[in-house]
Tab-separated table of C-alpha atoms in Angstrom:
chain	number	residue	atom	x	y	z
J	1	UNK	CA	9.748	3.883	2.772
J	2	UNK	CA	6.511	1.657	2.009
J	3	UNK	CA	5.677	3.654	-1.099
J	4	UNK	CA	8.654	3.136	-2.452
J	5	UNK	CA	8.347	-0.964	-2.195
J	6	UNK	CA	4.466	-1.253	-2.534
J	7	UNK	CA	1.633	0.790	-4.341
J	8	UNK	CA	-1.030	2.460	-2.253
J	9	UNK	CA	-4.043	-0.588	-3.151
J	10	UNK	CA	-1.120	-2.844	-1.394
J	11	UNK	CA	-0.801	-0.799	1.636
J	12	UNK	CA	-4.493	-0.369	2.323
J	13	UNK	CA	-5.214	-4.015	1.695
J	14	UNK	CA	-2.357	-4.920	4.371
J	15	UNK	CA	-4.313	-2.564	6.634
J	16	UNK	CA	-7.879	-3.794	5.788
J	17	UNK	CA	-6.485	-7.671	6.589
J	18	UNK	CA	-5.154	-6.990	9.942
J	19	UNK	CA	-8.552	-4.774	10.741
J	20	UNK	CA	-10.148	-8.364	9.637
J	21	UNK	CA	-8.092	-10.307	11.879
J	22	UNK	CA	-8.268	-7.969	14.780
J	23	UNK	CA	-11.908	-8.502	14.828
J	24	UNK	CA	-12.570	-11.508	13.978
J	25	UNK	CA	-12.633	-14.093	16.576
J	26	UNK	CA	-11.181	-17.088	15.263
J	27	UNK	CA	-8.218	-15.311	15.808
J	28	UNK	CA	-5.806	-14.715	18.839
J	29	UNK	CA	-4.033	-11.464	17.337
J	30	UNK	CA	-5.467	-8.264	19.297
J	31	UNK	CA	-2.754	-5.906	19.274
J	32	UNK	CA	-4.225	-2.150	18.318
J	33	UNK	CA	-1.627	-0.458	16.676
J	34	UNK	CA	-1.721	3.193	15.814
J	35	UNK	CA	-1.133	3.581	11.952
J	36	UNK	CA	2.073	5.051	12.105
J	37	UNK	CA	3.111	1.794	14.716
J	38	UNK	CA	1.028	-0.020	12.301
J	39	UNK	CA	3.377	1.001	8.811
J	40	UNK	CA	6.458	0.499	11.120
J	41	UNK	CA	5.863	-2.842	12.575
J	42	UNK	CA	2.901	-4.046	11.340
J	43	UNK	CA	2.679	-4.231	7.750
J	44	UNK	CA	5.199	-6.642	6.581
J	45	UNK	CA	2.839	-9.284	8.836
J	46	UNK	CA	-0.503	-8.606	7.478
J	47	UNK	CA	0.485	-7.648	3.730
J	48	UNK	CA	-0.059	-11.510	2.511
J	49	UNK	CA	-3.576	-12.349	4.413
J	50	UNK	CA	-2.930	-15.962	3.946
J	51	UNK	CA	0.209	-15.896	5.555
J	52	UNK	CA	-1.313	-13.846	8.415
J	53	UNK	CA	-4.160	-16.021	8.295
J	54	UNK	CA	-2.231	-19.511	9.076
J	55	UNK	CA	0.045	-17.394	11.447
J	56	UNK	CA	-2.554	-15.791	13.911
J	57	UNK	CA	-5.770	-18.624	13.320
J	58	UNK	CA	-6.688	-19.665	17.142
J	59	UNK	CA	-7.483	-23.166	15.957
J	60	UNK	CA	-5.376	-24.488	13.641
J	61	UNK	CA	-7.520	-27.292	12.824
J	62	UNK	CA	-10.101	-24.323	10.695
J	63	UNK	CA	-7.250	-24.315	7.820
J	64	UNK	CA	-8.006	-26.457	5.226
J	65	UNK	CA	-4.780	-27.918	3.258
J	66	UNK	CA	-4.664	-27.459	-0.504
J	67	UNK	CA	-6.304	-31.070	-1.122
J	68	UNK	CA	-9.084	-30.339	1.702
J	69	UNK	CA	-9.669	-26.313	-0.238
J	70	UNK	CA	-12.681	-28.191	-2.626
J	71	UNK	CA	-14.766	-30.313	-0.335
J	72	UNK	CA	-17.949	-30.081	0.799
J	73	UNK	CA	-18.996	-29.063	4.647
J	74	UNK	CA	-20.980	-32.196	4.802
J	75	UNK	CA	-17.072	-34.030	3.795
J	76	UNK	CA	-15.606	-32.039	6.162
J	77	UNK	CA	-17.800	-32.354	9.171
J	78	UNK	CA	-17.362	-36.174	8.492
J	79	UNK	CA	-13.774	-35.444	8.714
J	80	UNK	CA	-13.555	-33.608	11.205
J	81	UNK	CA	-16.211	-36.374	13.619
J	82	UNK	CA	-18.181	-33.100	13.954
């Protein structure tokens, strides 16, 4: 039922942002699903990575808002008292 709401590229770049997410670190989400599980249950979570990005981030404090999205590390670091 996928391919009839979303084109292949969309499908594989839902599954290539939850493979980023379940291996990166900075986030919590470690579920392994099997690809079929995956299509099923999965997909509709991990098809916008942003979304899934702000949704499974360990430390929320890593997003930047839309004003912070052009500063510098140095500005951040200040910001941040790191």
């Amino acid at each position: 039922k996928l391919n009839e709401k979303y084109t292949v590229d969309e499908i594989l770049q839902a599954i290539k942002n939850y493979a980023t997410i379940l291996k990166d670190d900075a986030y919590y989400f470690k579920y392994k699903w099997t690809l079929s599980d995956f299509l099923q249950r999965g997909f509709e979570k991990f098809h916008n990575f942003e979304i899934a990005k702000n949704n499974y981030i360990r430390d929320r404090s890593l997003l930047l808002s839309e004003k912070d999205k052009y500063i510098t590390v140095d500005q951040w670091k200040e910001k941040h008292d790191i």
